[in-house]
Amino acid sequence: MNVDGISANTVIHHHANVRKALQYAFITGLIPSNPADRVQRPKKQPFEGSIYNEEELERLFQVVKGTPIELAVLLGAFYGLCRSEIVGLKWDSIDFFQKTFTIRHTVTQVCIDGKELTVARDRTKTKSSCRTLPLVAPFEKVLLDLKQRQEENRRLCGNSYCKKYLDYIYVNEIGERIKPNYISSHFPLVLEHNHLRKIRFHDLRHSCASLLFAHGVSLKEMQEWLGHSDISTTSNIYTHLSFNSKVSSANAILNVFPTASHASDSSQSFKSIGPCNKNPSENKKNPQIR
C-alpha cells in the first residue's frame, strides 16, 4: 500500500468509487457479479493531525497580516473553515447587523481529462456543513477593511477590474477570485519564509478544533462549529488532540486511589503534569483572534 506513496486511506477511497461503478453494472445485468467485493481492502489508518498551539497561531497571524493569504489563515484557524468554504464565501453571506455569516456556497478545483477546472456550487459538502457562525469583532473589522480596499481597487483599475466575481469576498487586487489551490501552495511558502513549523493548511482546521476542545467546548458544539454531519467524525478525529483532558480525568478519580488518603498535601495530584481546567464549563468559550 505504500508503493508510490499511496496511503491505505487513498486505496480505500478509490476502491469505493470503483465498487460503486461495478455495482451498477451488476445490478443492470452487465456483469454476473461485482469483482470489487472479492478485493481485500487495506486497514484504514487512524488520522493524526499536526496542530499549532496558541503561541504558534499568534505568530502566524502576525506574519500573514496584510498579505493575500491573511483571510484564509484567519478563517481556517479561528473558524475551522476548509479551502472550498473560504473561497466560496460571498458578501451576501455576511450579516453585519445580526453579526453572523453563513457557509452555503463552495468553490473547488478538480482535474477532468487532464484539465484543471474551478467548480462553484450553491451547496456545501454535507447538509451540516451549511452553518451560521458568529461574526466576532476582530474578523468583522478585517472584512470591513477588505471591502474598502476592494472598492478602492475597483476605482483605480476602472474597466480593467474583473466584474465577474463582485459578489465574492476572496478576490485579488484586480477582482479575480482566489483559487483554492493557491491557498494550499502558498501557505507552506509563508511558513518556510518565516521559519515557522511546517503544517498543512488544513491542519489549521485541526488547530481550531484543538483550541475549542482545550477551552472546554463540548464535542456536540465542536461538531456544529466545524460542520460535521456525524458527531463520531468529530470524536474520532479530534479527541486525541488535548492531553489536558486526560489529566483532568485522572484528577477526577484520584481520590479513590488507595494511596490518596495518605498523601501529605493536595500537591500529589496530576497537576504537576501540566495545567488543565478542573471544570471546563467554567471556561467554555471560543478562542479569540489575537
XYZ file of C-alpha atoms in Angstrom:
290
model
C 0.000 0.000 0.000
C 2.988 2.295 0.340
C 4.034 1.934 -3.296
C 4.376 5.366 -4.932
C 3.377 6.984 -1.658
C -0.229 5.733 -1.837
C -1.794 5.507 1.616
C -4.294 2.894 2.749
C -6.975 5.580 3.070
C -6.467 6.601 -0.575
C -6.784 2.969 -1.696
C -10.000 2.595 0.301
C -11.419 5.770 -1.256
C -10.662 4.647 -4.822
C -11.939 1.143 -4.123
C -15.274 2.600 -3.007
C -15.626 4.556 -6.264
C -14.708 1.554 -8.420
C -17.047 -0.714 -6.488
C -19.931 1.720 -6.907
C -19.482 1.739 -10.691
C -19.208 -2.057 -10.871
C -22.236 -2.451 -8.611
C -24.326 -0.521 -11.115
C -23.082 -2.838 -13.873
C -24.000 -5.846 -11.720
C -27.488 -4.552 -10.909
C -28.238 -3.807 -14.568
C -27.088 -7.279 -15.646
C -23.945 -6.255 -17.495
C -21.724 -8.454 -15.308
C -22.575 -11.604 -13.294
C -21.075 -10.316 -10.021
C -19.165 -7.410 -8.558
C -15.441 -8.321 -8.623
C -14.669 -5.449 -6.230
C -16.408 -7.406 -3.467
C -13.630 -10.017 -3.638
C -10.862 -7.456 -3.150
C -9.265 -7.364 0.288
C -9.091 -3.722 1.302
C -6.272 -2.410 3.491
C -6.983 -1.416 7.061
C -7.882 2.245 7.417
C -5.116 4.266 9.014
C -6.051 6.365 12.054
C -5.766 10.089 11.494
C -3.232 12.111 13.456
C -3.364 15.821 12.809
C -0.491 18.249 13.211
C -1.611 21.361 15.033
C -0.410 24.785 16.109
C -0.762 25.882 19.718
C -1.956 29.357 20.708
C 1.529 30.874 20.653
C 2.253 29.485 17.177
C -1.090 30.728 15.882
C -0.448 34.205 17.269
C 2.910 34.271 15.495
C 1.252 33.069 12.286
C -1.397 35.807 12.487
C 1.382 38.371 12.792
C 3.351 37.221 9.744
C 0.315 36.972 7.429
C -1.185 40.329 8.434
C -1.744 42.441 5.327
C -0.817 39.622 2.919
C -3.113 37.936 0.359
C -3.332 34.782 2.446
C -4.376 36.545 5.677
C -8.093 35.996 5.130
C -7.620 32.266 4.505
C -5.475 31.837 7.618
C -7.950 33.668 9.876
C -10.923 31.701 8.575
C -9.043 28.402 8.740
C -7.539 28.853 12.204
C -10.362 30.635 14.023
C -13.488 29.318 12.324
C -12.107 25.980 11.108
C -13.204 26.574 7.512
C -11.725 24.459 4.727
C -10.447 25.872 1.412
C -13.672 25.420 -0.554
C -15.690 27.237 2.123
C -13.189 30.102 2.375
C -13.042 30.772 -1.362
C -16.819 30.308 -1.671
C -17.666 32.961 0.923
C -19.776 35.784 -0.554
C -20.677 39.250 0.690
C -24.369 38.382 0.874
C -23.466 35.650 3.369
C -22.323 38.301 5.849
C -24.953 39.855 8.114
C -23.245 42.877 9.650
C -26.460 43.777 11.515
C -27.015 40.387 13.193
C -23.238 39.823 13.458
C -23.313 36.426 11.726
C -22.163 34.823 8.490
C -23.387 31.688 6.761
C -21.475 28.949 4.939
C -23.639 27.886 1.993
C -21.508 28.234 -1.167
C -18.296 26.373 -2.045
C -15.586 26.617 -4.705
C -13.390 23.615 -5.515
C -10.752 22.730 -8.095
C -11.000 19.446 -9.991
C -8.967 17.772 -12.729
C -11.006 16.410 -15.664
C -9.270 14.835 -18.662
C -6.019 16.448 -17.616
C -7.532 19.918 -17.396
C -7.861 21.780 -14.111
C -11.290 23.330 -13.597
C -12.774 25.510 -10.868
C -16.263 24.480 -9.814
C -18.591 26.785 -7.844
C -21.661 25.292 -6.149
C -24.527 26.745 -4.143
C -24.225 23.883 -1.699
C -21.774 22.513 0.835
C -20.176 19.082 1.248
C -22.970 17.918 3.575
C -26.163 19.411 4.961
C -24.420 20.002 8.285
C -21.623 21.910 6.544
C -24.163 24.623 5.771
C -23.983 26.554 9.029
C -24.209 30.031 10.523
C -21.365 31.285 12.706
C -20.946 34.410 14.868
C -19.154 37.377 13.324
C -16.668 38.305 16.050
C -15.500 41.913 16.237
C -11.869 41.370 15.080
C -12.988 39.450 11.999
C -15.721 41.997 11.259
C -13.039 44.687 11.139
C -10.949 42.544 8.766
C -13.947 42.210 6.432
C -14.806 45.921 6.515
C -11.192 46.857 5.752
C -11.137 44.300 2.943
C -14.348 45.663 1.435
C -12.937 49.181 1.492
C -9.738 48.026 -0.251
C -11.727 46.197 -2.912
C -13.817 49.282 -3.638
C -10.626 51.342 -3.927
C -9.033 48.759 -6.246
C -12.127 48.775 -8.420
C -11.977 52.559 -8.668
C -8.281 52.538 -9.552
C -8.496 49.711 -12.097
C -11.598 51.036 -13.832
C -12.652 48.864 -16.774
C -9.690 46.545 -16.188
C -11.187 45.358 -12.898
C -12.777 41.883 -13.168
C -16.502 42.236 -12.547
C -17.292 38.529 -12.756
C -16.669 37.941 -9.050
C -18.027 41.090 -7.421
C -20.147 39.007 -5.056
C -17.147 37.055 -3.751
C -15.108 38.159 -0.746
C -11.799 36.470 -1.524
C -10.504 38.179 -4.683
C -7.150 39.671 -5.667
C -6.250 43.286 -6.494
C -7.892 43.180 -9.942
C -11.023 41.358 -8.798
C -10.147 37.812 -9.828
C -11.367 35.127 -7.459
C -8.623 33.381 -5.486
C -8.272 29.705 -6.404
C -8.356 27.043 -3.661
C -5.027 25.582 -4.799
C -3.375 28.972 -4.306
C -4.031 28.650 -0.584
C -2.507 25.186 -0.193
C 0.510 26.006 -2.397
C 1.266 29.467 -0.953
C 0.745 28.554 2.714
C 3.880 26.350 3.056
C 5.950 29.085 1.410
C 4.799 31.553 4.077
C 5.767 29.114 6.833
C 9.169 28.425 5.318
C 9.950 32.106 4.700
C 9.099 32.997 8.307
C 10.778 29.923 9.876
C 7.530 28.520 11.222
C 6.899 24.840 11.857
C 5.637 23.061 8.767
C 1.974 22.014 8.771
C -0.671 21.666 6.063
C -3.204 24.439 5.572
C -5.977 22.006 6.531
C -4.186 21.494 9.850
C -5.375 24.979 10.814
C -8.852 23.433 10.991
C -7.472 20.819 13.378
C -5.744 23.584 15.361
C -9.111 25.320 15.696
C -10.675 22.094 16.963
C -7.842 21.615 19.455
C -8.350 25.112 20.882
C -12.089 24.587 21.178
C -11.530 21.278 22.946
C -8.888 22.742 25.276
C -11.262 25.574 26.249
C -13.959 23.136 27.373
C -16.194 23.221 24.294
C -18.239 20.017 24.049
C -17.992 17.592 21.135
C -21.553 18.473 20.080
C -20.691 22.177 19.910
C -17.465 21.362 18.053
C -19.464 19.309 15.560
C -21.781 22.244 14.853
C -18.892 24.746 14.661
C -16.924 22.613 12.178
C -19.950 21.419 10.220
C -19.529 17.670 10.677
C -22.563 15.583 9.729
C -21.825 12.946 12.377
C -20.503 13.564 15.882
C -18.447 10.367 15.601
C -16.382 12.123 12.937
C -15.577 14.886 15.411
C -14.808 12.381 18.146
C -12.610 10.084 16.041
C -10.524 12.901 14.556
C -10.107 15.431 17.321
C -10.409 13.988 20.811
C -6.775 12.863 20.874
C -5.515 16.408 20.392
C -5.530 17.569 24.010
C -3.622 15.688 26.703
C -5.043 18.077 29.311
C -8.404 16.311 29.066
C -6.756 13.082 30.201
C -5.074 14.931 33.088
C -8.448 16.326 34.159
C -9.950 12.830 34.056
C -7.086 11.476 36.165
C -7.567 14.176 38.810
C -11.295 13.463 38.922
C -10.730 9.885 40.149
C -7.521 10.476 42.109
C -9.312 10.402 45.489
C -10.282 6.756 45.063
C -6.665 5.693 44.513
C -5.514 3.606 47.536
C -2.620 5.884 48.455
C -4.603 9.097 48.015
C -5.777 9.221 51.620
C -2.193 9.028 52.847
C -0.934 11.923 50.743
C 0.527 14.686 52.874
C -0.925 17.503 50.789
C -3.024 18.181 47.740
C 0.045 18.752 45.606
C 0.198 14.989 44.944
C -2.272 15.416 42.095
C -1.715 15.221 38.401
C -1.377 18.997 38.256
C 2.366 18.570 38.058
C 1.967 17.070 34.608
C 0.628 20.301 33.209
C -2.138 22.876 33.503
C -5.723 21.850 32.983
C -9.192 23.121 33.812
C -10.840 21.381 36.745
C -14.205 22.402 35.385
C -14.065 23.006 31.606
C -17.555 24.517 31.630
C -16.204 27.488 33.583
C -14.058 28.384 30.607
C -16.467 27.372 27.896
C -15.835 29.911 25.201
C -14.364 30.084 21.768
C -10.769 31.249 21.279
C -10.372 34.849 20.231
C -8.383 36.148 17.286
C -5.359 37.967 18.581
